Coordinates of C-alpha atoms in Angstrom, one line a residue:
X1 CA -8.2 45.1 -5.7
X2 CA -6.1 48.0 -6.7
X3 CA -2.3 47.5 -7.1
X4 CA -1.4 50.3 -4.6
X5 CA -3.6 48.7 -1.9
X6 CA -2.0 45.3 -2.5
X7 CA 1.5 46.8 -2.4
X8 CA 0.7 48.8 0.8
X9 CA -0.9 45.7 2.5
X10 CA 2.0 43.4 1.6
X11 CA 4.6 45.9 2.6
X12 CA 2.9 46.6 5.9
X13 CA 2.6 43.0 6.9
X14 CA 6.1 42.1 5.6
X15 CA 7.7 45.0 7.6
X16 CA 5.9 44.0 10.8
X17 CA 6.6 40.3 10.5
X18 CA 10.1 40.8 9.3
X19 CA 11.1 43.1 12.1
X20 CA 9.4 40.8 14.7
X21 CA 11.1 37.7 13.4
X22 CA 14.6 39.3 13.0
X23 CA 14.4 40.9 16.5
X24 CA 12.9 37.8 18.1
X25 CA 10.2 40.0 19.7
X26 CA 6.5 39.1 19.9
X27 CA 5.7 42.7 18.9
X28 CA 8.0 44.4 16.4
X29 CA 7.5 47.9 18.0
X30 CA 9.2 46.5 21.1
X31 CA 12.5 46.2 19.1
X32 CA 15.0 48.9 18.1
X33 CA 14.9 47.4 14.6
X34 CA 11.3 48.5 14.1
X35 CA 12.0 52.1 14.9
X36 CA 15.4 52.3 13.2
X37 CA 14.5 50.4 10.0
X38 CA 11.0 49.1 9.6
X39 CA 9.1 52.3 10.5
X40 CA 11.3 54.5 8.3
X41 CA 10.9 52.0 5.5
X42 CA 7.1 52.1 6.0
X43 CA 7.2 55.9 5.7
X44 CA 9.3 55.7 2.6
X45 CA 6.8 53.2 1.1
X46 CA 4.0 55.7 2.0
X47 CA 5.8 58.4 0.1
X48 CA 6.5 56.2 -2.9
X49 CA 2.8 55.1 -3.0
X50 CA 1.6 58.7 -2.7
X51 CA 3.9 59.8 -5.5
X52 CA 2.9 56.9 -7.8
X53 CA -0.8 57.0 -7.0
X54 CA -1.5 60.6 -5.9
X55 CA -5.3 60.4 -5.7
X56 CA -6.3 60.3 -2.0
X57 CA -2.8 59.2 -0.9
X58 CA -3.8 58.9 2.7
X59 CA -5.4 55.6 1.8
X60 CA -2.1 53.9 1.1
X61 CA -0.6 54.9 4.5
X62 CA -3.7 53.8 6.3
X63 CA -3.7 50.4 4.5
X64 CA 0.0 49.9 5.2
X65 CA -0.4 50.4 8.9
X66 CA -3.6 48.5 9.1
X67 CA -1.8 45.5 7.6
X68 CA 1.0 45.9 10.2
X69 CA -1.8 45.2 12.6
X70 CA -2.9 42.2 10.5
X71 CA 0.8 41.1 10.4
X72 CA 0.9 41.3 14.2
X73 CA -2.2 39.1 14.5
X74 CA -0.8 36.6 12.1
X75 CA 2.6 36.4 13.7
X76 CA 1.1 36.1 17.2
X77 CA -1.7 33.7 16.2
X78 CA -4.3 35.8 18.0
X79 CA -5.6 39.4 18.4
X80 CA -4.9 39.6 22.1
X81 CA -6.9 41.4 24.7
X82 CA -5.5 44.9 23.9
X83 CA -6.3 44.8 20.2
X84 CA -8.4 48.0 20.3
X85 CA -5.5 49.9 21.8
X86 CA -3.2 48.4 19.2
X87 CA -5.5 49.7 16.4
X88 CA -5.4 53.1 18.0
X89 CA -1.6 53.0 18.1
X90 CA -1.3 51.9 14.5
X91 CA -3.7 54.7 13.5
X92 CA -1.4 57.2 15.3
X93 CA 1.6 55.7 13.6
X94 CA -0.1 56.1 10.2
X95 CA -0.4 59.9 10.6
X96 CA 3.2 60.7 9.6
X97 CA 2.7 58.2 6.7
X98 CA -0.3 60.1 5.6
X99 CA 1.6 63.3 5.7
X100 CA 4.6 62.1 3.6
X101 CA 2.1 60.4 1.2
X102 CA 0.3 63.8 0.7
X103 CA 3.7 65.6 0.4
X104 CA 4.8 63.2 -2.3
X105 CA 1.5 63.4 -4.1
X106 CA 1.8 67.2 -4.1
X107 CA 5.3 67.0 -5.4
X108 CA 4.2 64.8 -8.2
X109 CA 1.3 67.1 -9.2
X110 CA 3.7 70.1 -9.1
X111 CA 6.4 68.4 -11.2
X112 CA 4.0 66.7 -13.7
X113 CA 2.0 69.8 -14.6
X114 CA 2.6 71.1 -18.1
X115 CA 4.4 74.4 -18.4
X116 CA 2.2 77.5 -19.0

């Protein structure tokens, strides 16, 4: 496994489980803490991963949010009956992450190019 995938996966699961535990909510996105801290941290992680590994940076955002879904399943001990809807919501939540990862990758390419 590639290091950025492992970092994205661990970050996604940790952010979900951490926000859920700290807020005492079954699902982290039901808590203000998720939207005020965990989701912005996830977007920041996507940007950082995109900057450090700029090849196909959308992958890191998708992995991070997929593993938030995995974190939810682990925390709850089940998938639940609405898991397909949950995957769709996580996919939608990953779109801004993909955008910031692409922006960070573009910034890296622009700043790392040799001068003409």
